[in-house]
Amino acid sequence: MGKLKDRYIRFDWAIKRLLRDKANFAVLEGLLTVLFEDKTQIVEILESEGNQLAETDKFNRVDIKAKNSKGEIILVEVQNTREVYYLERILYGVAKTITEHISLGESYGNIKKVYSISIVYFDLGKGNDYLYHGQNRFIGVHTSDELQISTKQENAILPKYPREIFPEYYIIRVNEFDKVAKTPLEEWVNYLKTGEIEPDTKVPGLSEAREKLKYYSMAPAERYAYDEHLNAIMIQNDVLSTAKLEGLTEGRSKGLAEGRAEGLAEGREEALLSTARNLKAMGLSMEDISHATGLSKEDIVKL
């Protein structure tokens, strides 16, 4: 019975369904406070196309756009499965957000700093850390000093670093975390990965999550939808893993007969086609299948 009480809703579901409620802001504020190492307060949740609930969200992005007490904008995105051009999409999302929040003819001084936080559950690429942080810094090619820009602020000309204005990026590679959680950040990443929260935690956001995100506090219909969501993610990951394995196997066999390079290329192509067929059978939209596989919509129609 104790185990049932200790089961918590996964963050990707909570951010989609629960954390937009002002009563639950403390959970997300806790994550941001720990990540930024600065107490962060959410003033409001800003709606955008990416925030809308849709069936395709179960595989693709589930995000929140928030505004902190400084008026800065924070994008939080969860991605469960691999997507082609993932970094490019992050960049597009940030650029779109900047332009959405400044009116035509408005002073550039009104542009708000944007923070992009990506929580990814797939193999993004090479790298040994579970957290990566990117800033725009202008460093002297010959002098190695960091450039400061003179800017007007509250009727005074003050120096400012470009990183104080340009977007900032955080990428949390959940599956790369394999430590015993000792710090507040590690406790948060452990929850993101496992859904587990220490019973005596004092970490900002997680103590609130223990009360707000209990699995057995959900209504039966909501629990059913949540379980289906988890099941769909598992099936999706199995489909992609199987297709990858089949593609590599076929590629190797063809490589022995026709040359390793040609065989691997054909194996990868067949893997993509096999993945696309499975995703199509599962009812994903053509656009999502195209994003996931890199195939054109015309190719997908022919399957």
Coordinates of C-alpha atoms in Angstrom, one line a residue, residues 1-300:
M1 CA 0.0 0.0 0.0
G2 CA 2.9 2.3 0.8
K3 CA 4.2 2.0 -2.8
L4 CA 0.8 3.2 -4.2
K5 CA 1.0 6.3 -2.1
D6 CA 4.5 7.0 -3.3
R7 CA 3.7 7.0 -7.0
Y8 CA 3.8 10.4 -8.7
I9 CA 2.7 11.7 -12.1
R10 CA 5.5 12.0 -14.6
F11 CA 6.6 15.6 -15.3
D12 CA 5.8 15.5 -19.1
W13 CA 2.1 14.8 -18.2
A14 CA 2.0 17.3 -15.3
I15 CA 3.4 20.1 -17.5
K16 CA 0.8 19.4 -20.1
R17 CA -2.2 19.1 -17.8
L18 CA -1.6 20.4 -14.3
L19 CA 1.2 22.9 -14.0
R20 CA -0.6 25.6 -15.9
D21 CA -3.0 25.9 -13.0
K22 CA -1.9 28.9 -10.8
A23 CA -2.4 26.7 -7.7
N24 CA 0.4 24.4 -9.0
F25 CA 2.9 27.2 -10.1
A26 CA 5.1 26.3 -7.1
V27 CA 6.2 23.0 -8.7
L28 CA 7.5 24.6 -11.9
E29 CA 8.9 27.6 -9.9
G30 CA 10.9 25.1 -7.9
L31 CA 12.5 23.6 -11.0
L32 CA 13.4 27.0 -12.4
T33 CA 14.7 28.2 -9.0
V34 CA 17.0 25.2 -8.7
L35 CA 18.1 25.4 -12.4
F36 CA 18.8 29.1 -12.4
E37 CA 20.2 29.1 -8.8
D38 CA 17.9 32.1 -8.3
K39 CA 14.5 32.3 -6.8
T40 CA 12.1 32.4 -9.7
Q41 CA 8.4 33.4 -9.5
I42 CA 6.0 32.8 -12.3
V43 CA 3.7 35.8 -13.0
E44 CA 1.6 34.1 -15.6
I45 CA 1.5 31.3 -18.1
L46 CA 1.5 32.6 -21.7
E47 CA -0.5 30.6 -24.3
S48 CA 0.9 29.8 -27.7
E49 CA 0.3 27.2 -30.4
G50 CA 2.7 24.9 -28.7
N51 CA 0.7 25.0 -25.5
Q52 CA -2.5 23.7 -27.1
L53 CA -3.5 20.1 -26.2
A54 CA -3.5 17.8 -29.1
E55 CA -3.4 14.0 -29.7
T56 CA 0.0 14.4 -31.3
D57 CA 1.4 15.9 -28.1
K58 CA 1.8 12.4 -26.6
F59 CA 5.0 11.9 -28.7
N60 CA 6.0 15.4 -29.6
R61 CA 6.6 18.5 -27.5
V62 CA 4.7 19.3 -24.4
D63 CA 5.7 22.8 -23.4
I64 CA 4.9 25.8 -21.2
K65 CA 5.6 29.4 -21.9
A66 CA 5.9 31.4 -18.7
K67 CA 6.8 34.9 -17.6
N68 CA 8.9 35.4 -14.5
S69 CA 8.8 38.3 -12.1
K70 CA 11.3 40.3 -14.2
G71 CA 9.1 40.0 -17.3
E72 CA 11.5 37.5 -18.9
I73 CA 10.0 34.7 -20.9
I74 CA 10.7 31.0 -20.1
L75 CA 10.1 28.1 -22.5
V76 CA 10.0 24.7 -20.9
E77 CA 9.8 21.8 -23.4
V78 CA 9.6 18.0 -22.9
Q79 CA 10.6 15.7 -25.7
N80 CA 10.1 12.0 -25.4
T81 CA 11.3 10.7 -28.7
R82 CA 13.9 11.7 -31.3
E83 CA 13.1 14.4 -33.7
V84 CA 15.0 15.4 -36.8
Y85 CA 16.4 19.0 -36.7
Y86 CA 15.7 19.2 -32.9
L87 CA 18.2 22.0 -32.3
E88 CA 16.9 24.0 -35.3
R89 CA 13.4 23.7 -33.8
I90 CA 14.5 25.0 -30.5
L91 CA 16.1 28.0 -32.2
Y92 CA 12.9 28.6 -34.2
G93 CA 10.7 28.4 -31.1
V94 CA 12.9 31.0 -29.3
A95 CA 13.0 33.4 -32.3
K96 CA 9.2 33.1 -32.7
T97 CA 8.7 33.8 -29.1
I98 CA 10.8 37.0 -29.3
T99 CA 8.8 38.3 -32.2
E100 CA 5.5 37.4 -30.7
H101 CA 6.1 39.6 -27.7
I102 CA 7.1 42.8 -29.4
S103 CA 4.7 44.9 -31.5
L104 CA 5.6 46.4 -34.8
G105 CA 7.2 49.8 -34.3
E106 CA 7.9 49.1 -30.6
S107 CA 11.4 50.0 -29.3
Y108 CA 13.9 47.1 -29.4
G109 CA 14.6 48.0 -25.8
N110 CA 11.3 46.3 -25.0
I111 CA 12.5 42.9 -26.2
K112 CA 12.5 40.4 -23.3
K113 CA 15.2 37.9 -22.6
V114 CA 14.1 34.3 -23.3
Y115 CA 15.2 31.2 -21.5
S116 CA 14.8 27.9 -23.4
I117 CA 14.8 24.7 -21.2
S118 CA 14.6 21.4 -23.1
I119 CA 14.0 18.2 -21.1
V120 CA 14.9 15.3 -23.5
Y121 CA 14.4 11.6 -23.0
F122 CA 16.3 10.3 -26.0
D123 CA 20.0 10.1 -27.1
L124 CA 20.6 13.6 -28.3
G125 CA 24.2 13.0 -29.3
K126 CA 27.7 12.9 -27.8
G127 CA 28.4 14.4 -24.4
N128 CA 29.0 13.0 -20.9
D129 CA 26.9 15.4 -18.8
Y130 CA 23.2 15.4 -18.1
L131 CA 22.9 19.2 -18.1
Y132 CA 24.2 21.6 -20.8
H133 CA 24.0 25.4 -20.7
G134 CA 24.4 27.7 -23.7
Q135 CA 24.9 31.5 -23.7
N136 CA 25.8 34.0 -26.2
R137 CA 29.2 35.5 -25.3
F138 CA 31.3 37.7 -27.5
I139 CA 34.9 36.9 -26.9
G140 CA 37.9 38.8 -28.4
V141 CA 39.6 36.7 -31.0
H142 CA 43.0 38.1 -30.1
T143 CA 42.5 39.4 -26.5
S144 CA 40.1 36.7 -25.2
D145 CA 38.2 39.4 -23.2
E146 CA 34.4 39.5 -23.1
L147 CA 32.7 42.3 -25.0
Q148 CA 30.5 44.8 -23.1
I149 CA 27.9 46.9 -24.9
S150 CA 26.8 50.4 -23.8
T151 CA 23.0 50.4 -23.5
K152 CA 20.4 52.8 -22.2
Q153 CA 18.6 51.7 -19.0
E154 CA 16.4 53.8 -16.8
N155 CA 17.7 57.1 -18.4
A156 CA 21.3 56.1 -17.9
I157 CA 23.9 54.6 -20.2
L158 CA 25.2 51.4 -18.6
P159 CA 27.5 48.6 -19.8
K160 CA 25.8 45.3 -20.4
Y161 CA 27.0 41.9 -21.6
P162 CA 25.3 40.4 -24.7
R163 CA 24.5 37.3 -22.7
E164 CA 22.3 39.4 -20.5
I165 CA 20.1 40.1 -23.5
F166 CA 20.4 37.2 -25.9
P167 CA 18.5 33.9 -25.3
E168 CA 19.9 31.3 -22.9
Y169 CA 19.5 27.6 -23.4
Y170 CA 19.4 24.6 -21.0
I171 CA 19.3 21.0 -22.2
I172 CA 18.6 18.4 -19.6
R173 CA 19.5 14.9 -20.9
V174 CA 17.4 12.9 -18.5
N175 CA 18.6 9.4 -19.5
E176 CA 22.3 10.3 -19.0
F177 CA 21.7 10.9 -15.2
D178 CA 22.9 7.8 -13.3
K179 CA 24.0 9.3 -9.9
V180 CA 22.8 9.0 -6.4
A181 CA 20.8 12.3 -6.0
K182 CA 22.6 14.5 -3.4
T183 CA 22.0 18.1 -4.6
P184 CA 18.7 19.8 -5.3
L185 CA 19.3 19.7 -9.0
E186 CA 20.1 16.0 -8.9
E187 CA 16.9 15.3 -7.0
W188 CA 15.0 17.1 -9.7
V189 CA 16.6 15.3 -12.5
N190 CA 16.1 12.0 -10.7
Y191 CA 12.4 12.8 -10.5
L192 CA 12.3 13.7 -14.2
K193 CA 13.8 10.4 -15.0
T194 CA 12.1 8.0 -12.6
G195 CA 9.1 9.9 -11.2
E196 CA 10.4 9.2 -7.7
I197 CA 10.5 11.9 -5.0
E198 CA 12.3 11.5 -1.6
P199 CA 9.7 11.4 1.2
D200 CA 11.7 14.0 3.3
T201 CA 12.7 16.2 0.4
K202 CA 13.1 20.0 1.1
V203 CA 14.0 20.8 -2.6
P204 CA 11.9 23.7 -4.0
G205 CA 9.1 22.3 -6.2
L206 CA 9.5 18.7 -5.2
S207 CA 8.0 19.1 -1.8
E208 CA 5.0 20.7 -3.5
A209 CA 5.0 18.0 -6.2
R210 CA 4.6 15.3 -3.5
E211 CA 1.2 16.9 -2.6
K212 CA 0.1 18.1 -6.0
L213 CA 1.2 15.2 -8.3
K214 CA 0.0 12.1 -6.6
Y215 CA -1.1 9.4 -9.1
Y216 CA -3.9 8.2 -7.0
S217 CA -5.3 11.7 -6.5
M218 CA -6.3 11.8 -10.1
A219 CA -9.9 10.9 -11.1
P220 CA -10.2 7.4 -12.7
A221 CA -10.7 8.8 -16.2
E222 CA -7.6 11.0 -15.8
R223 CA -5.6 8.0 -14.5
Y224 CA -6.7 6.0 -17.5
A225 CA -5.6 8.7 -19.9
Y226 CA -2.3 9.0 -18.1
D227 CA -1.7 5.2 -18.3
E228 CA -2.5 5.3 -22.0
H229 CA 0.0 8.1 -22.5
L230 CA 2.8 6.0 -20.8
N231 CA 1.8 3.0 -22.8
A232 CA 1.9 5.0 -26.1
I233 CA 5.4 6.3 -25.3
M234 CA 6.7 2.8 -24.6
I235 CA 5.2 1.5 -27.8
Q236 CA 6.6 4.4 -29.7
N237 CA 10.1 3.8 -28.3
D238 CA 9.8 0.1 -29.0
V239 CA 8.9 0.9 -32.6
L240 CA 11.8 3.2 -33.1
S241 CA 14.3 0.8 -31.4
T242 CA 13.1 -2.2 -33.4
A243 CA 13.2 -0.3 -36.7
K244 CA 16.7 0.9 -35.9
L245 CA 17.8 -2.7 -35.1
E246 CA 16.2 -4.1 -38.2
G247 CA 17.7 -1.4 -40.3
L248 CA 21.2 -2.0 -39.0
T249 CA 20.8 -5.8 -39.4
E250 CA 19.6 -5.4 -42.9
G251 CA 22.3 -2.9 -43.6
R252 CA 25.0 -5.3 -42.4
S253 CA 23.7 -8.2 -44.5
K254 CA 23.5 -6.1 -47.6
G255 CA 26.9 -4.7 -46.9
L256 CA 28.5 -8.1 -46.9
A257 CA 27.0 -8.8 -50.3
E258 CA 27.1 -5.4 -52.0
G259 CA 29.6 -3.4 -50.0
R260 CA 29.4 -2.1 -46.5
A261 CA 28.7 1.5 -47.3
E262 CA 25.9 0.8 -49.7
G263 CA 24.4 -1.8 -47.4
L264 CA 24.3 0.4 -44.4
A265 CA 22.7 3.2 -46.4
E266 CA 19.9 1.0 -47.7
G267 CA 19.4 -0.5 -44.2
R268 CA 18.9 3.0 -42.7
E269 CA 16.5 3.9 -45.5
E270 CA 14.5 0.7 -44.9
A271 CA 14.5 1.5 -41.2
L272 CA 13.0 4.9 -41.8
L273 CA 10.4 3.4 -44.1
S274 CA 9.5 0.7 -41.6
T275 CA 9.3 3.4 -38.8
A276 CA 7.1 5.6 -40.9
R277 CA 4.7 2.6 -41.7
N278 CA 4.4 1.8 -38.0
L279 CA 3.8 5.4 -37.0
K280 CA 1.2 5.8 -39.8
A281 CA -0.5 2.7 -38.5
M282 CA -0.6 4.2 -35.0
G283 CA -2.5 7.2 -36.3
L284 CA 0.2 9.9 -36.1
S285 CA -0.2 12.9 -38.3
M286 CA 1.8 13.1 -41.6
E287 CA 3.6 16.2 -40.3
D288 CA 4.7 14.4 -37.1
I289 CA 5.8 11.3 -39.1
S290 CA 7.8 13.6 -41.4
H291 CA 9.5 15.3 -38.4
A292 CA 10.3 11.9 -36.8
T293 CA 11.8 10.3 -39.9
G294 CA 12.9 13.1 -42.2
L295 CA 10.8 11.6 -45.0
S296 CA 8.7 13.9 -47.3
K297 CA 5.0 13.9 -47.0
E298 CA 4.9 12.6 -50.6
D299 CA 6.9 9.5 -49.6
I300 CA 4.7 8.9 -46.5

